[in-house]
Amino acid sequence: MTRRKKIYEGKAKILYEGPEPGTLIQYFKDDATAFNAQKKAVLEGKGVINNRISEFIMTRLNAMGIANHFIRRLNLREQLIKEVEIIPLEVVVRNVAAGSMSTRLGIPEGQVLPRSIIEFYYKDDKLGDPMVTEEHITAFNWATTQDIDDILAMALRVNDYLSGMFGAVGITLVDFKLEFGRIWENDDFARIILADEISPDSCRLWDAQTNEKLDKDRFRRDLGNVIESYTEVARRLGIMKEMPTVIQGGQTGDKAEKAAEPDGEAASNVSKLH
Ligand code: ADP
Ligand code: MG
C-alpha cells in the first residue's frame, strides 16, 4: 500500500488524505469503544461490515436527495468521502425510549415515543459529549439558527427513510446518531451535508418481532454475538451476500463476543475479510 497522510485517527475510524483536494479516505477499524472509551475491544470484522452498511445507507440517502459525504467504496474497509468541516454536534433522533433517555428521564426502555425527538450533544470526548440546547449551539457559534433548521429537516428525512427501510426487513429503528459538516461550494457559501457513518455502531436496531438488540448495545451490555448481530442487519438489508453465515468464534479478545456461543460452530470466515 502506498504511504499516505493520516489526517485523524478516532475511536472507530481513520481518515487519510484523499486522492484529490476536498476528498478523504475513511478507513473502518475493528475497534469498538463504549462509555466514552472506558470500555474497549477489537471485534474482528466489524469495520468491514460497517463500511458496507454505511455505504448502502448513504447511497440510498443520496438517491433520496439527502446530500452526504459518501462518494464510493474503495475496498472492504475504505470509502472515498468528501471532506467536510464537521459541526461539533452529535444529532440523536429517537423513536423509542432507550439508553440515556430512559436513564435520565425514567421513561422505560422500549416505550414508543409520542413523536420522534431530536437531541443535540456537544461532540467533545473530554467532556463526555454533554447534551446541549439550540441556545448553546448558537451562542457558541457551533451552528446558526439556519444551520439548525437544515440539520433538523435532514435528520427527520433520514429518520423517515431509515424507519421505512429497516421496518421493511423486520427491524425497528429505535434511535440513531448523525454528524453533519460544512462543504464549501465557493469561498463564502457553505452547504451542510450528512457525514461520518450510519451503521449498527451508531443506531439502535431491534428485531421487530422479538425486540432482540442487533446493534452496539450487544457490546455495551455484554450480550454477546456482536458481530453476528451486525451481520444479520447486513443480511436483512440484502448486502454482504458473499458472506451469509454469521461470523463466530473469532479471536476477538472481547468478553462480550465470547459470552454466547450457541453451537461452537466457529465459521471464522472473517479472516477472508481483511
Ligand atoms: P471519533 O472517535 O472522534 O468519533 P471516529 O473513529 O468516528 O472518531 O472517526 C471519524 C472522525 O471523522 C470523526 O471525528 C468524525 O467527526 C470525522 N468525520 C466524519 N466524516 C467526515 C468528513 N466527511 N470530513 C471530515 N471529517 C469527518
Ligand atoms: Mg465517531
Short mmCIF file of C-alpha atoms and ligand atoms in Angstrom, two decimals:
data_model
loop_
_atom_site.label_atom_id
_atom_site.label_comp_id
_atom_site.label_asym_id
_atom_site.label_seq_id
_atom_site.Cartn_x
_atom_site.Cartn_y
_atom_site.Cartn_z
CA MET A 1 0.00 0.00 0.00
CA THR A 2 1.31 3.45 -0.82
CA ARG A 3 2.16 5.76 2.04
CA ARG A 4 -0.40 8.40 2.59
CA LYS A 5 -1.03 11.03 5.14
CA LYS A 6 -3.13 10.16 8.15
CA ILE A 7 -5.35 13.13 8.91
CA TYR A 8 -7.07 11.86 12.05
CA GLU A 9 -7.43 8.65 14.00
CA GLY A 10 -10.62 8.32 16.01
CA LYS A 11 -12.11 5.54 18.07
CA ALA A 12 -13.65 3.58 15.19
CA LYS A 13 -12.22 5.06 12.01
CA ILE A 14 -9.13 6.61 10.49
CA LEU A 15 -9.20 9.45 7.99
CA TYR A 16 -6.48 9.60 5.34
CA GLU A 17 -5.77 12.25 2.76
CA GLY A 18 -7.80 11.53 -0.38
CA PRO A 19 -6.61 11.36 -3.99
CA GLU A 20 -7.95 14.82 -4.83
CA PRO A 21 -8.32 18.01 -2.83
CA GLY A 22 -11.57 18.04 -0.93
CA THR A 23 -11.64 14.25 -0.55
CA LEU A 24 -10.66 11.90 2.26
CA ILE A 25 -10.44 8.17 2.69
CA GLN A 26 -12.42 6.83 5.62
CA TYR A 27 -10.98 3.56 6.97
CA PHE A 28 -13.22 1.47 9.24
CA LYS A 29 -11.35 -0.18 12.13
CA ASP A 30 -12.48 -3.21 14.12
CA ASP A 31 -12.07 -1.26 17.36
CA ALA A 32 -15.16 -0.92 19.49
CA THR A 33 -15.49 1.55 22.33
CA ALA A 34 -18.31 2.42 24.68
CA PHE A 35 -18.94 4.70 27.63
CA ASN A 36 -16.57 7.34 26.31
CA ALA A 37 -13.88 4.75 25.54
CA GLN A 38 -13.75 3.36 29.09
CA LYS A 39 -14.72 0.01 27.57
CA LYS A 40 -12.70 -1.18 24.59
CA ALA A 41 -12.40 -4.26 22.42
CA VAL A 42 -11.49 -5.41 18.96
CA LEU A 43 -14.42 -7.02 17.17
CA GLU A 44 -12.95 -8.82 14.23
CA GLY A 45 -14.76 -7.96 11.02
CA LYS A 46 -16.77 -5.02 12.41
CA GLY A 47 -15.02 -2.47 10.19
CA VAL A 48 -15.81 -4.45 7.07
CA ILE A 49 -19.50 -4.76 7.95
CA ASN A 50 -19.89 -1.12 8.96
CA ASN A 51 -18.15 0.05 5.77
CA ARG A 52 -20.70 -1.90 3.74
CA ILE A 53 -23.76 -0.95 5.76
CA SER A 54 -22.80 2.72 5.78
CA GLU A 55 -22.14 2.61 2.02
CA PHE A 56 -25.54 1.03 1.44
CA ILE A 57 -27.39 3.58 3.56
CA MET A 58 -25.51 6.66 2.34
CA THR A 59 -26.04 5.60 -1.28
CA ARG A 60 -29.78 5.22 -0.67
CA LEU A 61 -29.93 8.59 1.09
CA ASN A 62 -28.05 10.27 -1.76
CA ALA A 63 -30.59 8.82 -4.19
CA MET A 64 -33.33 10.29 -1.99
CA GLY A 65 -31.74 13.73 -2.32
CA ILE A 66 -30.28 13.73 1.18
CA ALA A 67 -26.81 15.10 0.45
CA ASN A 68 -23.97 13.29 2.17
CA HIS A 69 -20.22 12.83 2.06
CA PHE A 70 -20.13 9.35 0.53
CA ILE A 71 -18.50 9.15 -2.93
CA ARG A 72 -17.69 5.46 -3.39
CA ARG A 73 -16.38 2.43 -1.60
CA LEU A 74 -12.75 1.67 -2.36
CA ASN A 75 -12.28 -1.73 -0.74
CA LEU A 76 -13.50 -3.82 2.18
CA ARG A 77 -12.55 -1.28 4.81
CA GLU A 78 -12.27 2.05 3.00
CA GLN A 79 -14.53 4.53 1.34
CA LEU A 80 -13.84 7.76 -0.50
CA ILE A 81 -15.68 10.69 1.04
CA LYS A 82 -15.99 14.43 0.60
CA GLU A 83 -14.05 16.33 3.23
CA VAL A 84 -16.26 18.50 5.37
CA GLU A 85 -15.75 20.78 8.33
CA ILE A 86 -17.50 18.74 10.98
CA ILE A 87 -20.08 20.62 13.05
CA PRO A 88 -19.20 19.56 16.61
CA LEU A 89 -22.61 18.09 17.36
CA GLU A 90 -23.96 14.60 17.70
CA VAL A 91 -27.53 14.76 16.46
CA VAL A 92 -29.60 11.98 18.02
CA VAL A 93 -33.03 11.05 16.65
CA ARG A 94 -35.20 8.87 18.89
CA ASN A 95 -38.37 6.96 18.08
CA VAL A 96 -38.45 4.61 21.06
CA ALA A 97 -37.06 5.32 24.55
CA ALA A 98 -33.73 3.62 25.27
CA GLY A 99 -30.27 4.25 26.68
CA SER A 100 -29.52 7.64 28.18
CA MET A 101 -33.05 8.96 27.59
CA SER A 102 -34.50 6.15 29.70
CA THR A 103 -31.86 6.62 32.38
CA ARG A 104 -32.21 10.39 32.52
CA LEU A 105 -35.95 10.78 32.26
CA GLY A 106 -37.19 7.50 33.69
CA ILE A 107 -39.06 6.58 30.51
CA PRO A 108 -39.00 2.77 30.34
CA GLU A 109 -36.80 1.34 27.63
CA GLY A 110 -38.98 0.20 24.73
CA GLN A 111 -41.73 2.77 25.24
CA VAL A 112 -42.70 4.21 21.87
CA LEU A 113 -42.29 7.98 21.99
CA PRO A 114 -45.34 10.16 21.23
CA ARG A 115 -43.31 11.64 18.38
CA SER A 116 -39.76 11.49 17.15
CA ILE A 117 -37.46 13.51 19.39
CA ILE A 118 -34.19 15.10 18.28
CA GLU A 119 -31.43 15.85 20.76
CA PHE A 120 -28.09 17.63 20.36
CA TYR A 121 -24.88 16.65 22.13
CA TYR A 122 -21.67 18.66 22.02
CA LYS A 123 -19.05 16.42 20.41
CA ASP A 124 -16.23 16.52 22.94
CA ASP A 125 -14.87 13.29 24.40
CA LYS A 126 -13.11 15.10 27.27
CA LEU A 127 -16.47 16.44 28.42
CA GLY A 128 -18.32 13.18 27.76
CA ASP A 129 -20.41 14.63 24.90
CA PRO A 130 -22.81 16.67 27.07
CA MET A 131 -26.33 17.39 25.90
CA VAL A 132 -26.83 20.96 24.71
CA THR A 133 -29.71 23.10 23.52
CA GLU A 134 -30.06 25.37 20.49
CA GLU A 135 -29.18 28.24 22.81
CA HIS A 136 -25.72 26.82 23.45
CA ILE A 137 -25.25 25.92 19.78
CA THR A 138 -25.98 29.41 18.51
CA ALA A 139 -24.38 31.30 21.43
CA PHE A 140 -21.08 29.49 20.99
CA ASN A 141 -21.25 29.71 17.19
CA TRP A 142 -21.16 25.97 16.59
CA ALA A 143 -24.02 26.48 14.12
CA THR A 144 -26.50 29.19 13.16
CA THR A 145 -30.27 29.04 13.55
CA GLN A 146 -30.48 28.41 9.81
CA ASP A 147 -27.95 25.57 10.11
CA ILE A 148 -30.00 24.03 12.91
CA ASP A 149 -33.17 24.25 10.78
CA ASP A 150 -31.35 22.50 7.93
CA ILE A 151 -29.99 19.83 10.28
CA LEU A 152 -33.40 19.18 11.83
CA ALA A 153 -35.05 18.88 8.42
CA MET A 154 -32.39 16.46 7.18
CA ALA A 155 -32.42 14.42 10.37
CA LEU A 156 -36.19 13.96 10.12
CA ARG A 157 -35.96 12.93 6.47
CA VAL A 158 -33.23 10.43 7.32
CA ASN A 159 -35.43 9.10 10.12
CA ASP A 160 -38.46 8.69 7.84
CA TYR A 161 -36.46 6.93 5.19
CA LEU A 162 -34.48 4.67 7.50
CA SER A 163 -37.51 3.77 9.65
CA GLY A 164 -39.22 2.54 6.49
CA MET A 165 -36.13 0.81 5.15
CA PHE A 166 -35.45 -1.08 8.37
CA GLY A 167 -39.15 -1.67 9.03
CA ALA A 168 -39.42 -3.46 5.68
CA VAL A 169 -36.85 -6.02 6.86
CA GLY A 170 -38.33 -6.53 10.31
CA ILE A 171 -36.10 -4.13 12.23
CA THR A 172 -37.29 -1.29 14.49
CA LEU A 173 -35.15 1.85 14.23
CA VAL A 174 -35.15 2.80 17.92
CA ASP A 175 -32.69 5.71 17.68
CA PHE A 176 -29.56 6.81 15.86
CA LYS A 177 -26.80 9.43 15.84
CA LEU A 178 -25.88 11.62 12.90
CA GLU A 179 -23.00 14.00 12.26
CA PHE A 180 -23.12 16.87 9.80
CA GLY A 181 -20.47 19.02 8.19
CA ARG A 182 -19.99 22.09 6.04
CA ILE A 183 -18.81 21.87 2.49
CA TRP A 184 -17.84 25.00 0.60
CA GLU A 185 -19.46 25.46 -2.81
CA ASN A 186 -17.40 28.62 -3.28
CA ASP A 187 -15.48 30.75 -0.85
CA ASP A 188 -18.38 32.21 1.04
CA PHE A 189 -21.24 29.76 0.68
CA ALA A 190 -21.26 26.62 2.78
CA ARG A 191 -23.80 23.83 2.46
CA ILE A 192 -24.49 21.33 5.22
CA ILE A 193 -24.30 17.66 4.34
CA LEU A 194 -24.51 14.43 6.28
CA ALA A 195 -21.12 12.90 7.20
CA ASP A 196 -19.49 10.18 9.33
CA GLU A 197 -21.24 6.78 9.26
CA ILE A 198 -24.62 5.14 9.71
CA SER A 199 -24.18 1.59 11.00
CA PRO A 200 -25.09 -0.64 13.95
CA ASP A 201 -22.41 1.31 15.87
CA SER A 202 -24.47 4.49 15.55
CA CYS A 203 -28.04 3.13 15.55
CA ARG A 204 -30.20 1.15 17.96
CA LEU A 205 -31.79 -1.60 15.88
CA TRP A 206 -34.21 -4.09 17.43
CA ASP A 207 -35.75 -7.13 15.82
CA ALA A 208 -39.35 -6.04 15.29
CA GLN A 209 -40.80 -9.38 16.46
CA THR A 210 -38.65 -10.18 19.48
CA ASN A 211 -37.05 -6.79 20.34
CA GLU A 212 -33.69 -8.57 20.28
CA LYS A 213 -30.91 -6.00 20.03
CA LEU A 214 -28.92 -6.05 16.78
CA ASP A 215 -26.59 -3.12 17.48
CA LYS A 216 -23.76 -1.81 19.63
CA ASP A 217 -25.75 -2.33 22.83
CA ARG A 218 -24.75 -6.00 22.47
CA PHE A 219 -21.21 -4.81 23.13
CA ARG A 220 -22.06 -2.10 25.69
CA ARG A 221 -24.16 -4.54 27.74
CA ASP A 222 -22.06 -7.70 27.27
CA LEU A 223 -24.86 -9.51 25.45
CA GLY A 224 -22.51 -11.43 23.15
CA ASN A 225 -22.88 -12.20 19.44
CA VAL A 226 -22.00 -8.64 18.44
CA ILE A 227 -20.61 -9.44 15.01
CA GLU A 228 -23.34 -11.99 14.37
CA SER A 229 -25.95 -9.30 15.00
CA TYR A 230 -24.24 -6.74 12.75
CA THR A 231 -24.01 -9.41 10.05
CA GLU A 232 -27.70 -10.16 10.48
CA VAL A 233 -28.53 -6.49 9.87
CA ALA A 234 -26.42 -6.56 6.68
CA ARG A 235 -28.02 -9.83 5.60
CA ARG A 236 -31.55 -8.48 6.05
CA LEU A 237 -30.67 -5.39 4.05
CA GLY A 238 -29.59 -7.74 1.26
CA ILE A 239 -25.92 -6.80 1.38
CA MET A 240 -22.84 -8.93 2.01
CA LYS A 241 -24.38 -11.86 0.17
CA GLU A 242 -20.89 -13.26 -0.25
CA MET A 243 -20.72 -13.97 3.49
CA PRO A 244 -24.19 -15.11 4.51
CA THR A 245 -23.08 -17.13 7.54
CA VAL A 246 -22.62 -15.27 10.75
CA ILE A 247 -19.10 -14.82 11.95
CA GLN A 248 -18.50 -16.79 15.09
CA GLY A 249 -15.64 -17.59 17.39
CA GLY A 250 -13.20 -15.06 16.00
CA GLN A 251 -10.14 -14.27 18.11
CA THR A 252 -11.55 -11.01 19.25
CA GLY A 253 -10.23 -10.80 22.78
CA ASP A 254 -13.61 -9.41 23.67
CA LYS A 255 -15.57 -10.61 26.64
CA ALA A 256 -18.86 -9.66 25.02
CA GLU A 257 -18.00 -11.64 21.94
CA LYS A 258 -17.20 -14.77 23.90
CA ALA A 259 -20.20 -14.56 26.18
CA ALA A 260 -22.51 -16.57 23.97
CA GLU A 261 -21.56 -19.26 21.52
CA PRO A 262 -24.69 -21.22 20.72
CA ASP A 263 -23.11 -24.17 18.95
CA GLY A 264 -19.36 -23.77 18.90
CA GLU A 265 -19.54 -23.83 15.10
CA ALA A 266 -16.58 -21.49 14.52
CA ALA A 267 -17.22 -20.28 10.99
CA SER A 268 -14.33 -17.82 11.40
CA ASN A 269 -14.51 -16.80 7.77
CA VAL A 270 -13.72 -13.33 8.99
CA SER A 271 -10.08 -13.83 8.01
CA LYS A 272 -11.18 -13.56 4.38
CA LEU A 273 -12.38 -10.06 5.03
CA HIS A 274 -9.17 -8.16 5.67
P1 ADP B 1 -14.33 9.81 16.97
O1 ADP B 1 -13.58 8.93 17.91
O2 ADP B 1 -13.90 11.25 17.03
O3 ADP B 1 -15.81 9.62 16.98
P2 ADP B 1 -14.25 8.19 14.54
O4 ADP B 1 -13.45 7.00 14.87
O5 ADP B 1 -15.73 8.09 14.45
O6 ADP B 1 -13.85 9.41 15.50
O7 ADP B 1 -13.63 8.76 13.19
C1 ADP B 1 -14.31 9.59 12.33
C2 ADP B 1 -13.98 11.04 12.57
O8 ADP B 1 -14.04 11.73 11.34
C3 ADP B 1 -14.99 11.71 13.47
O9 ADP B 1 -14.33 12.63 14.32
C4 ADP B 1 -15.91 12.43 12.50
O10 ADP B 1 -16.48 13.58 13.06
C5 ADP B 1 -14.98 12.78 11.38
N1 ADP B 1 -15.60 12.81 10.04
C6 ADP B 1 -16.60 12.02 9.57
N2 ADP B 1 -16.89 12.30 8.29
C7 ADP B 1 -16.05 13.31 7.92
C8 ADP B 1 -15.86 14.06 6.70
N3 ADP B 1 -16.61 13.81 5.63
N4 ADP B 1 -14.92 15.03 6.70
C9 ADP B 1 -14.17 15.27 7.81
N5 ADP B 1 -14.30 14.61 8.97
C10 ADP B 1 -15.23 13.64 9.03
MG MG B 2 -17.19 8.60 15.82
#
